[in-house]
Tab-separated table of C-alpha atoms and ligand atoms in Angstrom:
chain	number	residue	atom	x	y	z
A	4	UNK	CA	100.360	90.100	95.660
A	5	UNK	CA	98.976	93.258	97.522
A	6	UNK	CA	101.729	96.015	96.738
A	7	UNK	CA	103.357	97.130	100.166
A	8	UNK	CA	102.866	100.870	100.786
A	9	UNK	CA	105.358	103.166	100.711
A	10	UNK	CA	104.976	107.023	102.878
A	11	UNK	CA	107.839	109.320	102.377
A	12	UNK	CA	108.641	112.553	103.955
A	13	UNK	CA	110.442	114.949	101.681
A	14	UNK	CA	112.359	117.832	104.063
A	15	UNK	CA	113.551	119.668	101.225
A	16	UNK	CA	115.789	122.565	102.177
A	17	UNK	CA	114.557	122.610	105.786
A	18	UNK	CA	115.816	121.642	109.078
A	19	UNK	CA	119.910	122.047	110.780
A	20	UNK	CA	121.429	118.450	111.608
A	21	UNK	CA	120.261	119.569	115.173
A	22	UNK	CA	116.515	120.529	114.310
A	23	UNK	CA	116.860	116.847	112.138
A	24	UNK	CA	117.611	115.034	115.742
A	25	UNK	CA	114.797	116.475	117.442
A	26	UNK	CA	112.340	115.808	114.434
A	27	UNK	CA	112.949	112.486	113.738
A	28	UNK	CA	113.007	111.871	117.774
A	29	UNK	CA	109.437	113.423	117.478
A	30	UNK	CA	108.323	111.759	115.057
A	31	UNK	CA	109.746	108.343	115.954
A	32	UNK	CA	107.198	106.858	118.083
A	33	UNK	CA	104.337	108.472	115.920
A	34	UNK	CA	105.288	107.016	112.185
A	35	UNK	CA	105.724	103.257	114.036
A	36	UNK	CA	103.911	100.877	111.714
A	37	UNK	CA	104.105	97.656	110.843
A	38	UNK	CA	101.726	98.348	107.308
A	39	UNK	CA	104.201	100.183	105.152
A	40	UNK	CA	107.359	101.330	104.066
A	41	UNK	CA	108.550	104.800	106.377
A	42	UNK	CA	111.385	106.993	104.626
A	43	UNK	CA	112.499	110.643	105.638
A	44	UNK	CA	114.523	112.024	102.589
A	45	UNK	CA	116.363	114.696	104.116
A	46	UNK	CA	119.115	117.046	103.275
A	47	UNK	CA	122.582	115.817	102.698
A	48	UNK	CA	124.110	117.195	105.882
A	49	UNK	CA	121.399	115.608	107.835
A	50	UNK	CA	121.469	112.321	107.179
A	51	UNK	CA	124.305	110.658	109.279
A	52	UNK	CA	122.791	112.315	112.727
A	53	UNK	CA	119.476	111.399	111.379
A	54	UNK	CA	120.258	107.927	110.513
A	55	UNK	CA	122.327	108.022	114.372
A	56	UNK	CA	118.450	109.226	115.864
A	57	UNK	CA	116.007	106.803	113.713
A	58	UNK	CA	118.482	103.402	114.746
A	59	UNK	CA	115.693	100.858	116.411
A	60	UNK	CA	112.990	102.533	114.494
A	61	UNK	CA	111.353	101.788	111.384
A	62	UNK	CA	112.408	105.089	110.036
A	63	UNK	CA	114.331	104.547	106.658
A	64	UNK	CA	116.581	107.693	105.955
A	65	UNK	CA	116.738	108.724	102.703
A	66	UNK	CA	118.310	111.283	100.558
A	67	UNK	CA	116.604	114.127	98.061
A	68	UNK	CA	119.646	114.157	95.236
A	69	UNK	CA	122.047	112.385	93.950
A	70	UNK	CA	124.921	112.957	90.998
A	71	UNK	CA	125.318	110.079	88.092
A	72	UNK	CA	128.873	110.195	88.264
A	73	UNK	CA	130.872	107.906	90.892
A	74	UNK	CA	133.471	110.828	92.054
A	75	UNK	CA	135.617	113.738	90.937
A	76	UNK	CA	135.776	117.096	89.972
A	77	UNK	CA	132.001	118.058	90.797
A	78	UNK	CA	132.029	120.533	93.403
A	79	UNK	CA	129.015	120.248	95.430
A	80	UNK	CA	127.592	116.760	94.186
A	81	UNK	CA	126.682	114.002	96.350
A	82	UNK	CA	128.117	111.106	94.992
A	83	UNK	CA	126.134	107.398	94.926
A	84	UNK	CA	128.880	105.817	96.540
A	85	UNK	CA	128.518	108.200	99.588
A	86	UNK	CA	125.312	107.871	99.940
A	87	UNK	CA	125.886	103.603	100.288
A	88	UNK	CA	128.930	103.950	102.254
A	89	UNK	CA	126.716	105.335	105.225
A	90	UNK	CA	123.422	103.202	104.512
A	91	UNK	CA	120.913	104.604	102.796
A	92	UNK	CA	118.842	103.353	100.602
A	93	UNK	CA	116.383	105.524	98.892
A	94	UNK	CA	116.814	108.774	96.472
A	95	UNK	CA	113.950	111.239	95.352
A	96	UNK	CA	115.148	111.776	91.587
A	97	UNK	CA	113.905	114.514	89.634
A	98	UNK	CA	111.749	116.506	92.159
A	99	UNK	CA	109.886	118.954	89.827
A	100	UNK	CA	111.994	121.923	91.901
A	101	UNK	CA	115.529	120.738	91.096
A	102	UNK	CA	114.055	120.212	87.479
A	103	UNK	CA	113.009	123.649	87.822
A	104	UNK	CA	115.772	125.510	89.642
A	105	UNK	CA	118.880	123.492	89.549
A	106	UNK	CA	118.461	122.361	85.672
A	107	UNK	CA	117.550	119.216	85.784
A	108	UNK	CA	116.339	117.204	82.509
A	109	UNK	CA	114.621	114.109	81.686
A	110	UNK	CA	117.757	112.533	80.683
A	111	UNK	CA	119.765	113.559	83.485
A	112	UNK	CA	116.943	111.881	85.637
A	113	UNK	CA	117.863	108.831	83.408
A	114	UNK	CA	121.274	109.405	84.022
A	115	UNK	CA	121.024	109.367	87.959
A	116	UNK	CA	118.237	106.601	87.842
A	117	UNK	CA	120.467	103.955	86.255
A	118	UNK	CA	123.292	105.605	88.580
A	119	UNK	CA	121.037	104.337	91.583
A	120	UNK	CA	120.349	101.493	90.506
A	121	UNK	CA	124.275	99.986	89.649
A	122	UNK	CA	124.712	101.226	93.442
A	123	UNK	CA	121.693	99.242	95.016
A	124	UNK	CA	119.515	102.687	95.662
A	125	UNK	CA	115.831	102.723	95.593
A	126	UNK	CA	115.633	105.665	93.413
A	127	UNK	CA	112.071	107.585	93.845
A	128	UNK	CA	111.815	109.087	90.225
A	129	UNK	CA	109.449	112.315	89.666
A	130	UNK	CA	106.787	113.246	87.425
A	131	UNK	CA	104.307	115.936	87.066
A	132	UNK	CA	102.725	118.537	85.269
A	133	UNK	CA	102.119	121.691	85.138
A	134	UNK	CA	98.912	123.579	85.326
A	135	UNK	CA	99.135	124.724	82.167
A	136	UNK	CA	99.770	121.260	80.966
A	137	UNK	CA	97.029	120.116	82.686
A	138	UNK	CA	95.196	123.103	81.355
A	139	UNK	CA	96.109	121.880	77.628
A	140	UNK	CA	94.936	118.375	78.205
A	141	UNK	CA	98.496	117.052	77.716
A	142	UNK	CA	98.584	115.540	81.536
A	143	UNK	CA	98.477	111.969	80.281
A	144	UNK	CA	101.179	112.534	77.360
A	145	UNK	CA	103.764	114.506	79.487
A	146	UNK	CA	103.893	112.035	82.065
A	147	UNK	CA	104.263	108.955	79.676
A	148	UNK	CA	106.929	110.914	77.904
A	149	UNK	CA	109.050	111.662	81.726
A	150	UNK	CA	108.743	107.944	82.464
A	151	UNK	CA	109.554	106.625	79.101
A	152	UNK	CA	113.124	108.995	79.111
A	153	UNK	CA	113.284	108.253	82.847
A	154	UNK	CA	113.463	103.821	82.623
A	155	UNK	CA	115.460	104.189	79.468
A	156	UNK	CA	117.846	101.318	79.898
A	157	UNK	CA	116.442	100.251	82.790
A	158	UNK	CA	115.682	96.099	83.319
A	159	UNK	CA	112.265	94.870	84.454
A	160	UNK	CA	113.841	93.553	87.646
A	161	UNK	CA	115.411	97.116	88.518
A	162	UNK	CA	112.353	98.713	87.349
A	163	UNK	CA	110.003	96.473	89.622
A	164	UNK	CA	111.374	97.534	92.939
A	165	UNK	CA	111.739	101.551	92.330
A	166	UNK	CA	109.158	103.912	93.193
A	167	UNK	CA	107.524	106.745	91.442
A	168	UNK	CA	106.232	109.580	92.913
A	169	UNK	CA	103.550	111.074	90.665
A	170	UNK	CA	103.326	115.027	91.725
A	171	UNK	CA	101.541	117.310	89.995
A	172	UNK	CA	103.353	120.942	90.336
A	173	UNK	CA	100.272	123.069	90.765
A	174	UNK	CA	99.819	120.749	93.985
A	175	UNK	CA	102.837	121.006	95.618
A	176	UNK	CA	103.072	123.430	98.555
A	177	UNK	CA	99.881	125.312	97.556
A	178	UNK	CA	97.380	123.263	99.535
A	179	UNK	CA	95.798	122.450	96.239
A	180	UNK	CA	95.582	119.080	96.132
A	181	UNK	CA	94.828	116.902	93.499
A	182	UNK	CA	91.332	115.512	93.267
A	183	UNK	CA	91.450	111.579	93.946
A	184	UNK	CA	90.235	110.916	90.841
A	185	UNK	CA	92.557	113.352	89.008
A	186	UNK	CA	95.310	111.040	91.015
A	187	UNK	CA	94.334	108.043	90.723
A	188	UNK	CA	93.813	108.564	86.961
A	189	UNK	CA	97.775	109.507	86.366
A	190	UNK	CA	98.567	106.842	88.533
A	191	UNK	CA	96.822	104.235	86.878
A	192	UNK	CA	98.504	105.978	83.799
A	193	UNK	CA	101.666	105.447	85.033
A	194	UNK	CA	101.330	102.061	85.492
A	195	UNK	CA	99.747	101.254	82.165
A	196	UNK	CA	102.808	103.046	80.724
A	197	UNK	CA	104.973	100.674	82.963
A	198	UNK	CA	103.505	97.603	81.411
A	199	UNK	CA	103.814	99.022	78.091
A	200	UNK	CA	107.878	99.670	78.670
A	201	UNK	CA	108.276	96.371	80.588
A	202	UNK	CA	105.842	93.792	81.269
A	203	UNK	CA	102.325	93.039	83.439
A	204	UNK	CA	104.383	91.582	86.200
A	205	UNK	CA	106.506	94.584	86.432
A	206	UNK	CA	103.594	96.880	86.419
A	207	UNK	CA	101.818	95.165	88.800
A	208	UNK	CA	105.191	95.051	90.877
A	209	UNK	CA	106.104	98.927	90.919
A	210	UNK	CA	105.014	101.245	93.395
A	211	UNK	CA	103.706	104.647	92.622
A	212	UNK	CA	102.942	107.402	94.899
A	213	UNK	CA	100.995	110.671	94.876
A	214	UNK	CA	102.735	113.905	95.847
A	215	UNK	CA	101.422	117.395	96.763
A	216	UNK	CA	99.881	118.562	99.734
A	217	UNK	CA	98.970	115.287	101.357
A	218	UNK	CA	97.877	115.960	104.792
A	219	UNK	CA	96.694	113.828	107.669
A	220	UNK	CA	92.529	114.650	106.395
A	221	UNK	CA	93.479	113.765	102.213
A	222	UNK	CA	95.764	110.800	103.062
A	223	UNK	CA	93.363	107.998	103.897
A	224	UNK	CA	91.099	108.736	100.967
A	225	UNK	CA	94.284	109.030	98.411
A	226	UNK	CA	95.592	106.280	99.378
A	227	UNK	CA	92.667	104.031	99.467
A	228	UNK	CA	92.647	104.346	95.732
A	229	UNK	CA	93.941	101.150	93.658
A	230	UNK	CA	97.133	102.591	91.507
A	231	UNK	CA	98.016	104.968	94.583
A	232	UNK	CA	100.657	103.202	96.405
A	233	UNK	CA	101.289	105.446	99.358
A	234	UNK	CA	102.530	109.433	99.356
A	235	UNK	CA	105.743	111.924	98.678
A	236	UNK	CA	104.870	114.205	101.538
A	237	UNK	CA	106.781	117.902	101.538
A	238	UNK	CA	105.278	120.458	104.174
A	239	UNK	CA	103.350	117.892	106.149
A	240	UNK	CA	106.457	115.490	107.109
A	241	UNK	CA	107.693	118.059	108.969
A	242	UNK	CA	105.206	117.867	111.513
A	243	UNK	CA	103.275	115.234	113.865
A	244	UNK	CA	101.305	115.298	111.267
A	245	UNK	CA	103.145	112.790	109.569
A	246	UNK	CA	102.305	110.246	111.663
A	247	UNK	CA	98.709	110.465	110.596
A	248	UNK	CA	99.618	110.231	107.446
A	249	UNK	CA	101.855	107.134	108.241
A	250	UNK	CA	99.157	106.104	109.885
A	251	UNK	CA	96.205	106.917	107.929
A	252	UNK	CA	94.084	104.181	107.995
B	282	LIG	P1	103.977	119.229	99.652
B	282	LIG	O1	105.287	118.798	98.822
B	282	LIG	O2	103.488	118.001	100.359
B	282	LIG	O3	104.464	120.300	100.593
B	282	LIG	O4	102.977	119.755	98.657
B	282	LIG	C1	105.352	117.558	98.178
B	282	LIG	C2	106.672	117.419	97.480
B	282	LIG	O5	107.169	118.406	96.917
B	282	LIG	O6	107.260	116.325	97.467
């Protein structure tokens, strides 16, 4: 069974709840498909009038953090239970810059993985490496090692319907993206290491996407490739753009 694809815009720390009305009221009519999976992760704050703008559309609304505790004294944390109560559905986990500013770990990314999964969230778990990791030759070893810490625990079933978003740092934001062949190699990787944790089925079920400046003229050829299961997009959701991307065939 052909793997549906899966195109997700990642807002980070960008746009007001008003700017997030207009956007995905731009956007709506240009990211209409029929072919693949649409989700706008957006900031906390934005996703109720967000949600309120994409009703009727295919736009899923998604969010870009998540704690792996169900509620208390956390000031500031997003809990899973909030995230349900209003609808959504998906969760970027681990984005290389909350690893890098905000602290986060392989095991917490474990932590809020399984966390998604008790509460029925697609969680869209991160990987990636560093230039000089890529540098070292260690790509291929780094990235087993994040998805082996980040499925600990997690069942075959749960594991076939989550997404991974494959995102080499150097690539992200820089306009340096990776080569398709550099991608689809860690991709493929990724799914080897997949059927190694689980089973075939599950690796053949799983859907992995690439990250880091994907535009409207990279998408098509990226995600042509045959482990490359649609995009993480950052800078380029944020524009019409992204309905080329959506739309890149
Ligand atoms: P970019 O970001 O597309 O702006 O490189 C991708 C991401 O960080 O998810």
């Amino acid at each position: 069974m052909a793997r549906r694809k899966i195109i997700a815009g990642n807002w980070k720390m960008n746009k007001t709840p008003s700017e997030a009305v207009a956007l995905v009221n731009e956007l709506k009519p240009l990211v209409a498909t029929e072919d693949a999976d649409v989700v706008f992760c957006v900031p906390a704050i934005d996703i109720i009038p967000a949600m309120e703008a994409a009703k009727g559309s295919n736009i899923c609304i998604g969010a870009e953090n998540m704690y792996y505790e169900e509620s208390g004294a956390y000031t500031g944390e997003i809990a899973p239970a909030m995230l349900t109560d209003v609808g959504v559905k998906y969760v970027i986990i681990g984005h290389s810059e909350r690893r890098e500013y905000f602290a986060e770990t392989d095991e917490t990314v474990n932590k809020k993985v399984l966390k998604a999964f008790e509460h029925g969230i697609t969680p869209i778990i991160c990987c990636g490496e560093s230039l000089t990791q890529r540098e070292q030759g260690i790509t291929i070893d780094w990235i087993r090692q994040q998805i082996k810490i980040a499925f600990l625990n997690v069942t075959a079933d749960q594991a076939k319907t989550a997404v991974i978003a494959y995102e080499p740092i150097w690539a992200i934001g820089t306009g340096k993206v990776a080569t398709t062949e550099q991608a689809q190699e860690v991709c493929h990787a990724i799914r080897v290491c997949i059927g190694e944790i689980f089973d075939q089925a599950t690796a053949e079920a799983i859907r992995i996407q690439y990250g880091g400046s994907v535009s409207a003229s990279n998408a098509a050829e990226l995600f042509a490739q045959a482990d490359i299961d649609g995009g993480l997009v950052g800078g380029a959701s944020l524009k019409a753009d992204f309905g080329k991307i959506v739309n890149y065939k």
